[in-house]
Structure formats: structure tokens, C-alpha cells
Amino acid sequence: MSAPVKLALSGVRKEFRVRGEREAFTALDDITVDVRAGEFLVLVGPSGSGKSTLLDLLGGLDKPTSGQILLDGSPVAGPGLDRGVVFQQYALLPWRTARTNIEFGLEAKGIRRRERRRIADEYLDLVGLSGFGDRYPHELSGGMKQRVAIARSLAFDPEVLLMDEPFAALDAQTRESLQDELLRIWKATGKTILFITHGIDEAVYLGQRVAVLTSRPGRVKAVVDIDLDREGDPDVRSSERFRELRHHIWTLLHDEVARAQGLEQAALSADRRSTHV
Ligand SMILES: Nc1ncnc2c1ncn2[C@@H]1O[C@H](COP(=O)(O)OP(=O)(O)O)[C@@H](O)[C@H]1O
Ligand SMILES: [Mg+2]
């Protein structure tokens, strides 16, 4: 029997009104996908395909123009501690230490100081930063800051972890080790994770399933099952199956990038025509 649906998106559409334009700009169109409890789902899409827009909708920071987002069967109506969000930029409070950054969400939950500290230390340990609790963000490397951000979003025990290109600003080696860390943490906590990236390797390495987004407007073009033996193969990135999956997703995305560039060219030449007449 498969796990219950944790997050259900159906027909999600997002339009933006653009000043000086008659027609609204459609950033997302008819996004329909389910994320099951405990699943690690990756959304991969080219830049501008509406990934961050979708994350804002999931985080309750903005509302869909139409369609529905259900968390455990109830519509997402605003931000809440049932969802932990990790952004590309570290978004840590610079005047707080690593530990008190992690305690932030716990304060909102009304948890007492000693208990907060105990939980913060537990999550510092989980992300491999025990001993760094008293450091301020500027005293931490980029990778360490992102570990703190992950610990902070996990510490208040959200139902779902939403991650928007959290490793994109890191160097390749740090990124790969944080990917392994994240898989370890996912297994240890059993959280439902929706991870957004434009990186194909990252998507294949992390996801149980990878949803491929089209560009402008973003739609789900395909959902690919990732049947990799991560456990049994210490160098799974070099495996034949990894290459096949990467190629498959690359092909799906490549069509999209080519289409987006075509659209851009068309828009540019329309612009040029209108400025020259
Ligand atoms: N508040 C907004 N108003 C108007 N357009 C927006 C707004 N937010 C995003 N967009 C547009 O929506 C599209 C998708 O943006 P975004 O979700 O940031 O894409 P991605 O994260 O996939 O790179 C872009 O063309 C962007 O310019
Ligand atoms: Mg983005």
C-alpha cells in the first residue's frame, strides 16, 4: 500500500499583473502533482519556469490565481509552522548565533528556553555542527550556513520541508556533501521533502521522483521515477543508470530551453520591429 498524499497540487495557475501591460503574465499553468507522505520529490525546471513562484504558493506567501494546494487535505491559507522552507540564500538572522537562529521557530511555538536549547543542540548535531552553536552567521562558511538553515527548518518539526535551490550558491564539493547529508537526514527523520532545482544531476541524485517543468508558463511536462540503487552503489553518480536518467531528463528539459529561447528571440525581434517603425 502506498503512503497517503501529503501535498496535493491540482490545476495550480499563477498570473502576475504587470504594470503597463494589458494582459497578465502567466508564470504557472495547470500544475498538478501529488507528494506522498515521506516522499522526496524533486521539481526541476529551467530558470524562469516559475519554481520560486510555486514555492511561494506552497509556503503560503502568495495565493494561486486558480487551482488548489492541499496539505493533509486542507487548503494552504498562509505561512505556517507545518512547512519548513529553505531558500537559496541563507536567510539567517545575522545578529543571532547558529543556535539561536535554530531556536527562532521554537520561540514562535512557545517552547521554553531550556527545551529550546536542547532541541537546537539536537539539530545542530543532526546537521553535523555540534560545537558551532555559538558562532554567528558571518563566522560560518556557506555550506555551514545552509546546514544551520536546514536545522532551523527541521527543528520545529514541520510536516513538509520545502527547499528552493538550497545548494545552488555552494561550490561543487560542498554541494555534493550536503546532498548526501540531506539524504541521510531525510532517512533519519522520514520527512516529506519537495526540493526545487535547475540542476539535473542534483535532481537525479536526490529524488525518488523528478517532476520536469516546462518554461513559461511552468507546467509539469513529465514525472520520472528514479530507480537508482543509492545504498548498494557508493559511486552511483558514475553508474550507467544514472547517466540514462540524466540524459532522459536533459532531453525533456532541452526541448524546453530551446522553446524558451525561441520565444525570447521572437519577443526580441518583435521589439526591434516596433522600435524601428
Ligand atoms: N511578483 C512578480 N510579478 C511579476 N512577475 C513575476 C513575479 N514573480 C515572478 N515573476 C515572473 O515569473 C516568472 C517565474 O519566476 P520564478 O518563479 O522566479 O522562476 P524560477 O524560480 O523558476 O527561476 C519569471 O518570468 C518572473 O519574472
Ligand atoms: Mg527561483
PDB file of C-alpha atoms and ligand atoms in Angstrom:
ATOM      1  CA  MET A   1       0.000   0.000   0.000  1.00  0.00           C
ATOM      2  CA  SER A   2       1.367   3.428  -0.831  1.00  0.00           C
ATOM      3  CA  ALA A   3       1.651   6.269   1.678  1.00  0.00           C
ATOM      4  CA  PRO A   4      -1.137   8.863   1.931  1.00  0.00           C
ATOM      5  CA  VAL A   5      -0.893  12.067  -0.077  1.00  0.00           C
ATOM      6  CA  LYS A   6       0.754  14.810   1.977  1.00  0.00           C
ATOM      7  CA  LEU A   7       0.709  17.642  -0.502  1.00  0.00           C
ATOM      8  CA  ALA A   8      -1.746  17.786  -3.384  1.00  0.00           C
ATOM      9  CA  LEU A   9      -1.475  20.382  -6.125  1.00  0.00           C
ATOM     10  CA  SER A  10      -4.267  20.457  -8.646  1.00  0.00           C
ATOM     11  CA  GLY A  11      -4.590  22.808 -11.588  1.00  0.00           C
ATOM     12  CA  VAL A  12      -2.440  25.446  -9.927  1.00  0.00           C
ATOM     13  CA  ARG A  13      -2.181  28.566 -12.031  1.00  0.00           C
ATOM     14  CA  LYS A  14      -0.425  31.814 -11.180  1.00  0.00           C
ATOM     15  CA  GLU A  15      -0.724  35.030 -13.116  1.00  0.00           C
ATOM     16  CA  PHE A  16       1.015  38.291 -12.363  1.00  0.00           C
ATOM     17  CA  ARG A  17      -0.343  41.682 -13.298  1.00  0.00           C
ATOM     18  CA  VAL A  18       2.403  43.629 -14.981  1.00  0.00           C
ATOM     19  CA  ARG A  19       2.317  47.400 -14.836  1.00  0.00           C
ATOM     20  CA  GLY A  20       1.673  48.995 -18.212  1.00  0.00           C
ATOM     21  CA  GLU A  21       0.610  45.669 -19.797  1.00  0.00           C
ATOM     22  CA  ARG A  22      -2.959  44.786 -20.687  1.00  0.00           C
ATOM     23  CA  GLU A  23      -2.506  41.062 -20.348  1.00  0.00           C
ATOM     24  CA  ALA A  24      -1.445  39.318 -17.188  1.00  0.00           C
ATOM     25  CA  PHE A  25       1.750  37.292 -17.260  1.00  0.00           C
ATOM     26  CA  THR A  26       1.207  33.570 -16.635  1.00  0.00           C
ATOM     27  CA  ALA A  27       4.050  32.174 -14.533  1.00  0.00           C
ATOM     28  CA  LEU A  28       2.488  28.776 -13.755  1.00  0.00           C
ATOM     29  CA  ASP A  29      -0.242  26.938 -15.569  1.00  0.00           C
ATOM     30  CA  ASP A  30      -2.120  23.823 -14.525  1.00  0.00           C
ATOM     31  CA  ILE A  31       0.435  22.376 -12.117  1.00  0.00           C
ATOM     32  CA  THR A  32      -0.937  19.055 -10.952  1.00  0.00           C
ATOM     33  CA  VAL A  33       1.190  16.745  -8.849  1.00  0.00           C
ATOM     34  CA  ASP A  34       0.923  14.836  -5.561  1.00  0.00           C
ATOM     35  CA  VAL A  35       3.657  14.416  -2.993  1.00  0.00           C
ATOM     36  CA  ARG A  36       3.208  11.374  -0.765  1.00  0.00           C
ATOM     37  CA  ALA A  37       3.996  11.305   2.943  1.00  0.00           C
ATOM     38  CA  GLY A  38       7.701  10.631   3.400  1.00  0.00           C
ATOM     39  CA  GLU A  39       8.466  11.093  -0.266  1.00  0.00           C
ATOM     40  CA  PHE A  40      11.442  13.009  -1.674  1.00  0.00           C
ATOM     41  CA  LEU A  41      10.121  14.753  -4.776  1.00  0.00           C
ATOM     42  CA  VAL A  42      12.319  16.981  -6.894  1.00  0.00           C
ATOM     43  CA  LEU A  43      10.984  19.633  -9.250  1.00  0.00           C
ATOM     44  CA  VAL A  44      13.471  20.510 -11.950  1.00  0.00           C
ATOM     45  CA  GLY A  45      12.963  23.334 -14.399  1.00  0.00           C
ATOM     46  CA  PRO A  46      14.866  25.954 -16.350  1.00  0.00           C
ATOM     47  CA  SER A  47      15.387  29.398 -14.919  1.00  0.00           C
ATOM     48  CA  GLY A  48      12.177  31.423 -15.144  1.00  0.00           C
ATOM     49  CA  SER A  49       9.900  28.374 -15.203  1.00  0.00           C
ATOM     50  CA  GLY A  50       8.128  29.521 -12.056  1.00  0.00           C
ATOM     51  CA  LYS A  51       9.876  27.331  -9.478  1.00  0.00           C
ATOM     52  CA  SER A  52      10.232  30.036  -6.835  1.00  0.00           C
ATOM     53  CA  THR A  53       6.716  31.240  -7.609  1.00  0.00           C
ATOM     54  CA  LEU A  54       5.456  27.736  -6.871  1.00  0.00           C
ATOM     55  CA  LEU A  55       7.433  27.618  -3.659  1.00  0.00           C
ATOM     56  CA  ASP A  56       5.884  30.914  -2.548  1.00  0.00           C
ATOM     57  CA  LEU A  57       2.447  29.409  -3.145  1.00  0.00           C
ATOM     58  CA  LEU A  58       3.340  26.269  -1.184  1.00  0.00           C
ATOM     59  CA  GLY A  59       4.791  28.374   1.607  1.00  0.00           C
ATOM     60  CA  GLY A  60       1.552  30.382   1.724  1.00  0.00           C
ATOM     61  CA  LEU A  61       3.346  33.647   0.919  1.00  0.00           C
ATOM     62  CA  ASP A  62       1.140  34.138  -2.129  1.00  0.00           C
ATOM     63  CA  LYS A  63      -2.109  32.677  -3.487  1.00  0.00           C
ATOM     64  CA  PRO A  64      -2.720  30.796  -6.734  1.00  0.00           C
ATOM     65  CA  THR A  65      -4.830  32.624  -9.319  1.00  0.00           C
ATOM     66  CA  SER A  66      -6.762  29.374  -9.651  1.00  0.00           C
ATOM     67  CA  GLY A  67      -6.373  25.760  -8.629  1.00  0.00           C
ATOM     68  CA  GLN A  68      -5.764  24.278  -5.253  1.00  0.00           C
ATOM     69  CA  ILE A  69      -2.957  23.344  -2.881  1.00  0.00           C
ATOM     70  CA  LEU A  70      -3.898  20.928  -0.111  1.00  0.00           C
ATOM     71  CA  LEU A  71      -1.716  19.940   2.820  1.00  0.00           C
ATOM     72  CA  ASP A  72      -3.116  16.863   4.564  1.00  0.00           C
ATOM     73  CA  GLY A  73      -6.389  17.589   2.787  1.00  0.00           C
ATOM     74  CA  SER A  74      -6.715  21.218   3.907  1.00  0.00           C
ATOM     75  CA  PRO A  75      -6.087  24.245   1.684  1.00  0.00           C
ATOM     76  CA  VAL A  76      -2.875  26.159   2.337  1.00  0.00           C
ATOM     77  CA  ALA A  77      -4.101  29.557   3.528  1.00  0.00           C
ATOM     78  CA  GLY A  78      -0.904  31.284   4.670  1.00  0.00           C
ATOM     79  CA  PRO A  79       2.511  30.640   6.148  1.00  0.00           C
ATOM     80  CA  GLY A  80       2.628  28.118   8.956  1.00  0.00           C
ATOM     81  CA  LEU A  81       4.922  26.006  11.080  1.00  0.00           C
ATOM     82  CA  ASP A  82       3.631  22.891   9.308  1.00  0.00           C
ATOM     83  CA  ARG A  83       6.009  23.810   6.453  1.00  0.00           C
ATOM     84  CA  GLY A  84       9.724  24.456   6.762  1.00  0.00           C
ATOM     85  CA  VAL A  85      11.285  26.493   3.978  1.00  0.00           C
ATOM     86  CA  VAL A  86      14.946  26.601   2.965  1.00  0.00           C
ATOM     87  CA  PHE A  87      15.920  29.247   0.413  1.00  0.00           C
ATOM     88  CA  GLN A  88      18.903  29.595  -1.904  1.00  0.00           C
ATOM     89  CA  GLN A  89      20.295  32.444   0.157  1.00  0.00           C
ATOM     90  CA  TYR A  90      20.909  31.601   3.742  1.00  0.00           C
ATOM     91  CA  ALA A  91      18.270  33.850   5.285  1.00  0.00           C
ATOM     92  CA  LEU A  92      19.803  33.528   8.745  1.00  0.00           C
ATOM     93  CA  LEU A  93      19.411  36.378  11.194  1.00  0.00           C
ATOM     94  CA  PRO A  94      22.911  37.915  11.335  1.00  0.00           C
ATOM     95  CA  TRP A  95      22.579  39.111  14.937  1.00  0.00           C
ATOM     96  CA  ARG A  96      21.762  35.644  16.215  1.00  0.00           C
ATOM     97  CA  THR A  97      24.106  32.714  16.752  1.00  0.00           C
ATOM     98  CA  ALA A  98      23.644  29.425  14.903  1.00  0.00           C
ATOM     99  CA  ARG A  99      21.877  28.016  17.961  1.00  0.00           C
ATOM    100  CA  THR A 100      19.512  30.935  18.484  1.00  0.00           C
ATOM    101  CA  ASN A 101      18.762  31.014  14.745  1.00  0.00           C
ATOM    102  CA  ILE A 102      17.609  27.414  15.113  1.00  0.00           C
ATOM    103  CA  GLU A 103      15.608  28.361  18.207  1.00  0.00           C
ATOM    104  CA  PHE A 104      13.706  31.005  16.245  1.00  0.00           C
ATOM    105  CA  GLY A 105      10.752  28.836  15.139  1.00  0.00           C
ATOM    106  CA  LEU A 106      10.643  27.202  18.559  1.00  0.00           C
ATOM    107  CA  GLU A 107      10.085  30.585  20.169  1.00  0.00           C
ATOM    108  CA  ALA A 108       7.063  31.076  17.911  1.00  0.00           C
ATOM    109  CA  LYS A 109       5.783  27.742  19.185  1.00  0.00           C
ATOM    110  CA  GLY A 110       6.097  28.929  22.777  1.00  0.00           C
ATOM    111  CA  ILE A 111       8.653  26.305  23.785  1.00  0.00           C
ATOM    112  CA  ARG A 112      10.601  27.182  26.935  1.00  0.00           C
ATOM    113  CA  ARG A 113      14.232  28.223  26.904  1.00  0.00           C
ATOM    114  CA  ARG A 114      15.870  25.092  28.231  1.00  0.00           C
ATOM    115  CA  GLU A 115      13.835  22.858  25.962  1.00  0.00           C
ATOM    116  CA  ARG A 116      14.590  25.149  23.011  1.00  0.00           C
ATOM    117  CA  ARG A 117      18.261  24.843  23.690  1.00  0.00           C
ATOM    118  CA  ARG A 118      18.067  21.077  23.960  1.00  0.00           C
ATOM    119  CA  ILE A 119      16.227  20.804  20.632  1.00  0.00           C
ATOM    120  CA  ALA A 120      18.581  23.290  18.923  1.00  0.00           C
ATOM    121  CA  ASP A 121      21.603  21.277  20.054  1.00  0.00           C
ATOM    122  CA  GLU A 122      19.986  18.070  18.835  1.00  0.00           C
ATOM    123  CA  TYR A 123      19.518  19.555  15.358  1.00  0.00           C
ATOM    124  CA  LEU A 124      22.976  21.134  15.314  1.00  0.00           C
ATOM    125  CA  ASP A 125      24.219  17.614  15.909  1.00  0.00           C
ATOM    126  CA  LEU A 126      21.964  16.187  13.175  1.00  0.00           C
ATOM    127  CA  VAL A 127      23.450  18.542  10.571  1.00  0.00           C
ATOM    128  CA  GLY A 128      26.997  17.897  11.786  1.00  0.00           C
ATOM    129  CA  LEU A 129      27.538  21.242  13.517  1.00  0.00           C
ATOM    130  CA  SER A 130      27.741  20.362  17.179  1.00  0.00           C
ATOM    131  CA  GLY A 131      30.321  22.687  18.671  1.00  0.00           C
ATOM    132  CA  PHE A 132      29.385  25.544  16.311  1.00  0.00           C
ATOM    133  CA  GLY A 133      26.266  26.685  18.152  1.00  0.00           C
ATOM    134  CA  ASP A 134      27.790  29.897  19.458  1.00  0.00           C
ATOM    135  CA  ARG A 135      29.058  31.110  16.101  1.00  0.00           C
ATOM    136  CA  TYR A 136      27.407  33.956  14.253  1.00  0.00           C
ATOM    137  CA  PRO A 137      26.476  33.559  10.567  1.00  0.00           C
ATOM    138  CA  HIS A 138      29.472  35.643   9.414  1.00  0.00           C
ATOM    139  CA  GLU A 139      31.734  33.187  11.217  1.00  0.00           C
ATOM    140  CA  LEU A 140      30.387  30.232   9.212  1.00  0.00           C
ATOM    141  CA  SER A 141      31.123  29.052   5.656  1.00  0.00           C
ATOM    142  CA  GLY A 142      28.349  28.998   3.033  1.00  0.00           C
ATOM    143  CA  GLY A 143      27.847  25.262   3.485  1.00  0.00           C
ATOM    144  CA  MET A 144      27.658  25.623   7.266  1.00  0.00           C
ATOM    145  CA  LYS A 145      25.127  28.432   6.969  1.00  0.00           C
ATOM    146  CA  GLN A 146      22.950  26.230   4.779  1.00  0.00           C
ATOM    147  CA  ARG A 147      23.249  23.437   7.361  1.00  0.00           C
ATOM    148  CA  VAL A 148      22.014  25.867  10.011  1.00  0.00           C
ATOM    149  CA  ALA A 149      19.111  26.870   7.739  1.00  0.00           C
ATOM    150  CA  ILE A 150      18.198  23.192   7.297  1.00  0.00           C
ATOM    151  CA  ALA A 151      18.464  22.581  11.055  1.00  0.00           C
ATOM    152  CA  ARG A 152      16.293  25.616  11.727  1.00  0.00           C
ATOM    153  CA  SER A 153      13.567  24.447   9.374  1.00  0.00           C
ATOM    154  CA  LEU A 154      13.622  20.918  10.813  1.00  0.00           C
ATOM    155  CA  ALA A 155      13.748  21.926  14.473  1.00  0.00           C
ATOM    156  CA  PHE A 156      10.108  22.954  14.733  1.00  0.00           C
ATOM    157  CA  ASP A 157       9.166  19.582  13.268  1.00  0.00           C
ATOM    158  CA  PRO A 158       7.278  20.656  10.132  1.00  0.00           C
ATOM    159  CA  GLU A 159       5.166  18.220   8.132  1.00  0.00           C
ATOM    160  CA  VAL A 160       6.911  19.144   4.909  1.00  0.00           C
ATOM    161  CA  LEU A 161      10.292  20.564   4.012  1.00  0.00           C
ATOM    162  CA  LEU A 162      10.245  22.928   1.022  1.00  0.00           C
ATOM    163  CA  MET A 163      13.643  23.681  -0.475  1.00  0.00           C
ATOM    164  CA  ASP A 164      14.278  26.242  -3.230  1.00  0.00           C
ATOM    165  CA  GLU A 165      17.691  25.644  -4.832  1.00  0.00           C
ATOM    166  CA  PRO A 166      19.276  25.492  -1.375  1.00  0.00           C
ATOM    167  CA  PHE A 167      22.694  24.362  -2.632  1.00  0.00           C
ATOM    168  CA  ALA A 168      22.925  26.473  -5.788  1.00  0.00           C
ATOM    169  CA  ALA A 169      25.268  29.064  -4.277  1.00  0.00           C
ATOM    170  CA  LEU A 170      27.730  26.474  -2.952  1.00  0.00           C
ATOM    171  CA  ASP A 171      30.862  25.091  -4.608  1.00  0.00           C
ATOM    172  CA  ALA A 172      30.540  21.652  -6.231  1.00  0.00           C
ATOM    173  CA  GLN A 173      32.223  19.684  -3.448  1.00  0.00           C
ATOM    174  CA  THR A 174      30.226  21.296  -0.656  1.00  0.00           C
ATOM    175  CA  ARG A 175      27.072  20.818  -2.689  1.00  0.00           C
ATOM    176  CA  GLU A 176      27.699  17.090  -3.119  1.00  0.00           C
ATOM    177  CA  SER A 177      28.420  16.562   0.543  1.00  0.00           C
ATOM    178  CA  LEU A 178      25.280  18.488   1.549  1.00  0.00           C
ATOM    179  CA  GLN A 179      23.254  16.368  -0.871  1.00  0.00           C
ATOM    180  CA  ASP A 180      24.483  13.277   0.983  1.00  0.00           C
ATOM    181  CA  GLU A 181      23.738  14.952   4.309  1.00  0.00           C
ATOM    182  CA  LEU A 182      20.226  15.782   3.178  1.00  0.00           C
ATOM    183  CA  LEU A 183      19.552  12.196   2.078  1.00  0.00           C
ATOM    184  CA  ARG A 184      20.818  10.973   5.437  1.00  0.00           C
ATOM    185  CA  ILE A 185      18.618  13.488   7.300  1.00  0.00           C
ATOM    186  CA  TRP A 186      15.609  12.565   5.155  1.00  0.00           C
ATOM    187  CA  LYS A 187      16.083   8.894   6.046  1.00  0.00           C
ATOM    188  CA  ALA A 188      16.605   9.703   9.720  1.00  0.00           C
ATOM    189  CA  THR A 189      13.533  11.932  10.031  1.00  0.00           C
ATOM    190  CA  GLY A 190      11.136  10.471   7.434  1.00  0.00           C
ATOM    191  CA  LYS A 191      10.104  13.988   6.378  1.00  0.00           C
ATOM    192  CA  THR A 192       8.255  14.745   3.175  1.00  0.00           C
ATOM    193  CA  ILE A 193      10.581  16.825   1.020  1.00  0.00           C
ATOM    194  CA  LEU A 194       9.817  18.944  -2.026  1.00  0.00           C
ATOM    195  CA  PHE A 195      13.134  20.048  -3.443  1.00  0.00           C
ATOM    196  CA  ILE A 196      13.448  22.547  -6.277  1.00  0.00           C
ATOM    197  CA  THR A 197      16.479  22.829  -8.518  1.00  0.00           C
ATOM    198  CA  HIS A 198      17.640  23.678 -12.023  1.00  0.00           C
ATOM    199  CA  GLY A 199      20.417  21.087 -11.721  1.00  0.00           C
ATOM    200  CA  ILE A 200      19.765  17.780 -13.493  1.00  0.00           C
ATOM    201  CA  ASP A 201      22.465  15.826 -11.621  1.00  0.00           C
ATOM    202  CA  GLU A 202      21.164  17.111  -8.327  1.00  0.00           C
ATOM    203  CA  ALA A 203      17.598  16.137  -9.258  1.00  0.00           C
ATOM    204  CA  VAL A 204      18.569  12.588 -10.257  1.00  0.00           C
ATOM    205  CA  TYR A 205      20.810  12.130  -7.239  1.00  0.00           C
ATOM    206  CA  LEU A 206      18.232  13.263  -4.679  1.00  0.00           C
ATOM    207  CA  GLY A 207      14.764  12.465  -5.964  1.00  0.00           C
ATOM    208  CA  GLN A 208      12.650   9.358  -5.688  1.00  0.00           C
ATOM    209  CA  ARG A 209      10.671  11.027  -8.435  1.00  0.00           C
ATOM    210  CA  VAL A 210      11.599  14.030 -10.546  1.00  0.00           C
ATOM    211  CA  ALA A 211       8.909  16.313 -11.957  1.00  0.00           C
ATOM    212  CA  VAL A 212      10.147  18.210 -15.016  1.00  0.00           C
ATOM    213  CA  LEU A 213       8.723  21.697 -15.515  1.00  0.00           C
ATOM    214  CA  THR A 214       8.204  23.390 -18.854  1.00  0.00           C
ATOM    215  CA  SER A 215       9.221  27.013 -19.198  1.00  0.00           C
ATOM    216  CA  ARG A 216       6.882  29.982 -19.399  1.00  0.00           C
ATOM    217  CA  PRO A 217       4.387  29.147 -18.250  1.00  0.00           C
ATOM    218  CA  GLY A 218       5.544  26.358 -15.977  1.00  0.00           C
ATOM    219  CA  ARG A 219       3.665  23.112 -16.402  1.00  0.00           C
ATOM    220  CA  VAL A 220       4.571  19.606 -15.322  1.00  0.00           C
ATOM    221  CA  LYS A 221       5.895  18.048 -18.514  1.00  0.00           C
ATOM    222  CA  ALA A 222       6.745  14.626 -17.095  1.00  0.00           C
ATOM    223  CA  VAL A 223       7.297  12.854 -13.801  1.00  0.00           C
ATOM    224  CA  VAL A 224      10.241  10.459 -13.901  1.00  0.00           C
ATOM    225  CA  ASP A 225      10.719   7.604 -11.419  1.00  0.00           C
ATOM    226  CA  ILE A 226      14.300   7.430 -10.214  1.00  0.00           C
ATOM    227  CA  ASP A 227      15.159   3.774  -9.734  1.00  0.00           C
ATOM    228  CA  LEU A 228      18.733   4.114  -8.533  1.00  0.00           C
ATOM    229  CA  ASP A 229      20.471   1.790  -6.104  1.00  0.00           C
ATOM    230  CA  ARG A 230      21.979   4.558  -3.943  1.00  0.00           C
ATOM    231  CA  GLU A 231      22.503   2.268  -0.979  1.00  0.00           C
ATOM    232  CA  GLY A 232      24.244  -0.529  -2.863  1.00  0.00           C
ATOM    233  CA  ASP A 233      26.438   1.648  -5.060  1.00  0.00           C
ATOM    234  CA  PRO A 234      28.856   4.042  -3.375  1.00  0.00           C
ATOM    235  CA  ASP A 235      29.574   5.724  -6.715  1.00  0.00           C
ATOM    236  CA  VAL A 236      26.049   5.819  -8.101  1.00  0.00           C
ATOM    237  CA  ARG A 237      26.713   9.096  -9.970  1.00  0.00           C
ATOM    238  CA  SER A 238      29.064   7.167 -12.275  1.00  0.00           C
ATOM    239  CA  SER A 239      26.607   4.336 -12.931  1.00  0.00           C
ATOM    240  CA  GLU A 240      25.054   3.584 -16.308  1.00  0.00           C
ATOM    241  CA  ARG A 241      21.538   4.023 -14.899  1.00  0.00           C
ATOM    242  CA  PHE A 242      22.420   7.480 -13.537  1.00  0.00           C
ATOM    243  CA  ARG A 243      23.652   8.503 -16.980  1.00  0.00           C
ATOM    244  CA  GLU A 244      20.496   7.213 -18.645  1.00  0.00           C
ATOM    245  CA  LEU A 245      18.222   9.059 -16.235  1.00  0.00           C
ATOM    246  CA  ARG A 246      20.256  12.244 -16.549  1.00  0.00           C
ATOM    247  CA  HIS A 247      20.077  12.027 -20.319  1.00  0.00           C
ATOM    248  CA  HIS A 248      16.339  11.381 -20.241  1.00  0.00           C
ATOM    249  CA  ILE A 249      15.678  14.449 -18.077  1.00  0.00           C
ATOM    250  CA  TRP A 250      18.174  16.512 -20.048  1.00  0.00           C
ATOM    251  CA  THR A 251      16.254  15.706 -23.234  1.00  0.00           C
ATOM    252  CA  LEU A 252      12.947  16.686 -21.628  1.00  0.00           C
ATOM    253  CA  LEU A 253      14.467  19.958 -20.402  1.00  0.00           C
ATOM    254  CA  HIS A 254      16.464  20.677 -23.513  1.00  0.00           C
ATOM    255  CA  ASP A 255      13.328  20.855 -25.651  1.00  0.00           C
ATOM    256  CA  GLU A 256      12.065  23.365 -23.126  1.00  0.00           C
ATOM    257  CA  VAL A 257      15.152  25.533 -23.112  1.00  0.00           C
ATOM    258  CA  ALA A 258      15.170  25.575 -26.911  1.00  0.00           C
ATOM    259  CA  ARG A 259      11.499  26.546 -26.911  1.00  0.00           C
ATOM    260  CA  ALA A 260      12.096  29.326 -24.357  1.00  0.00           C
ATOM    261  CA  GLN A 261      14.986  30.698 -26.419  1.00  0.00           C
ATOM    262  CA  GLY A 262      12.755  30.645 -29.484  1.00  0.00           C
ATOM    263  CA  LEU A 263      10.144  32.651 -27.606  1.00  0.00           C
ATOM    264  CA  GLU A 264      12.781  35.096 -26.434  1.00  0.00           C
ATOM    265  CA  GLN A 265      14.109  35.559 -29.983  1.00  0.00           C
ATOM    266  CA  ALA A 266      10.568  36.169 -31.240  1.00  0.00           C
ATOM    267  CA  ALA A 267       9.909  38.716 -28.489  1.00  0.00           C
ATOM    268  CA  LEU A 268      13.201  40.477 -29.228  1.00  0.00           C
ATOM    269  CA  SER A 269      12.564  40.761 -32.939  1.00  0.00           C
ATOM    270  CA  ALA A 270       9.017  41.987 -32.278  1.00  0.00           C
ATOM    271  CA  ASP A 271      10.571  44.635 -30.022  1.00  0.00           C
ATOM    272  CA  ARG A 272      13.083  45.599 -32.668  1.00  0.00           C
ATOM    273  CA  ARG A 273      10.354  45.895 -35.266  1.00  0.00           C
ATOM    274  CA  SER A 274       8.258  48.120 -33.047  1.00  0.00           C
ATOM    275  CA  THR A 275      11.175  50.458 -32.229  1.00  0.00           C
ATOM    276  CA  HIS A 276      12.160  50.766 -35.892  1.00  0.00           C
ATOM    277  CA  VAL A 277       8.809  51.734 -37.348  1.00  0.00           C
TER     278      VAL A 277
HETATM  279  N1  LIG B   1       5.838  39.295  -8.346  1.00  0.00           N
HETATM  280  C1  LIG B   1       6.010  39.094  -9.662  1.00  0.00           C
HETATM  281  N2  LIG B   1       5.470  39.939 -10.581  1.00  0.00           N
HETATM  282  C2  LIG B   1       5.636  39.729 -11.898  1.00  0.00           C
HETATM  283  N3  LIG B   1       6.321  38.696 -12.425  1.00  0.00           N
HETATM  284  C3  LIG B   1       6.884  37.827 -11.574  1.00  0.00           C
HETATM  285  C4  LIG B   1       6.768  37.972 -10.147  1.00  0.00           C
HETATM  286  N4  LIG B   1       7.437  36.940  -9.568  1.00  0.00           N
HETATM  287  C5  LIG B   1       7.939  36.201 -10.574  1.00  0.00           C
HETATM  288  N5  LIG B   1       7.609  36.731 -11.782  1.00  0.00           N
HETATM  289  C6  LIG B   1       7.957  36.172 -13.087  1.00  0.00           C
HETATM  290  O1  LIG B   1       7.539  34.818 -13.145  1.00  0.00           O
HETATM  291  C7  LIG B   1       8.478  34.020 -13.856  1.00  0.00           C
HETATM  292  C8  LIG B   1       8.925  32.874 -12.989  1.00  0.00           C
HETATM  293  O2  LIG B   1       9.785  33.377 -11.972  1.00  0.00           O
HETATM  294  P1  LIG B   1      10.403  32.441 -10.846  1.00  0.00           P
HETATM  295  O3  LIG B   1       9.297  31.745 -10.152  1.00  0.00           O
HETATM  296  O4  LIG B   1      11.321  33.251 -10.020  1.00  0.00           O
HETATM  297  O5  LIG B   1      11.225  31.384 -11.744  1.00  0.00           O
HETATM  298  P2  LIG B   1      12.371  30.354 -11.323  1.00  0.00           P
HETATM  299  O6  LIG B   1      12.432  30.306  -9.835  1.00  0.00           O
HETATM  300  O7  LIG B   1      11.966  29.051 -11.963  1.00  0.00           O
HETATM  301  O8  LIG B   1      13.632  30.858 -11.949  1.00  0.00           O
HETATM  302  C9  LIG B   1       9.602  34.945 -14.266  1.00  0.00           C
HETATM  303  O9  LIG B   1       9.410  35.320 -15.617  1.00  0.00           O
HETATM  304  C10 LIG B   1       9.461  36.144 -13.334  1.00  0.00           C
HETATM  305  O10 LIG B   1       9.922  37.310 -13.934  1.00  0.00           O
HETATM  306 MG    MG B   2      13.968  30.546  -8.434  1.00  0.00          MG
END
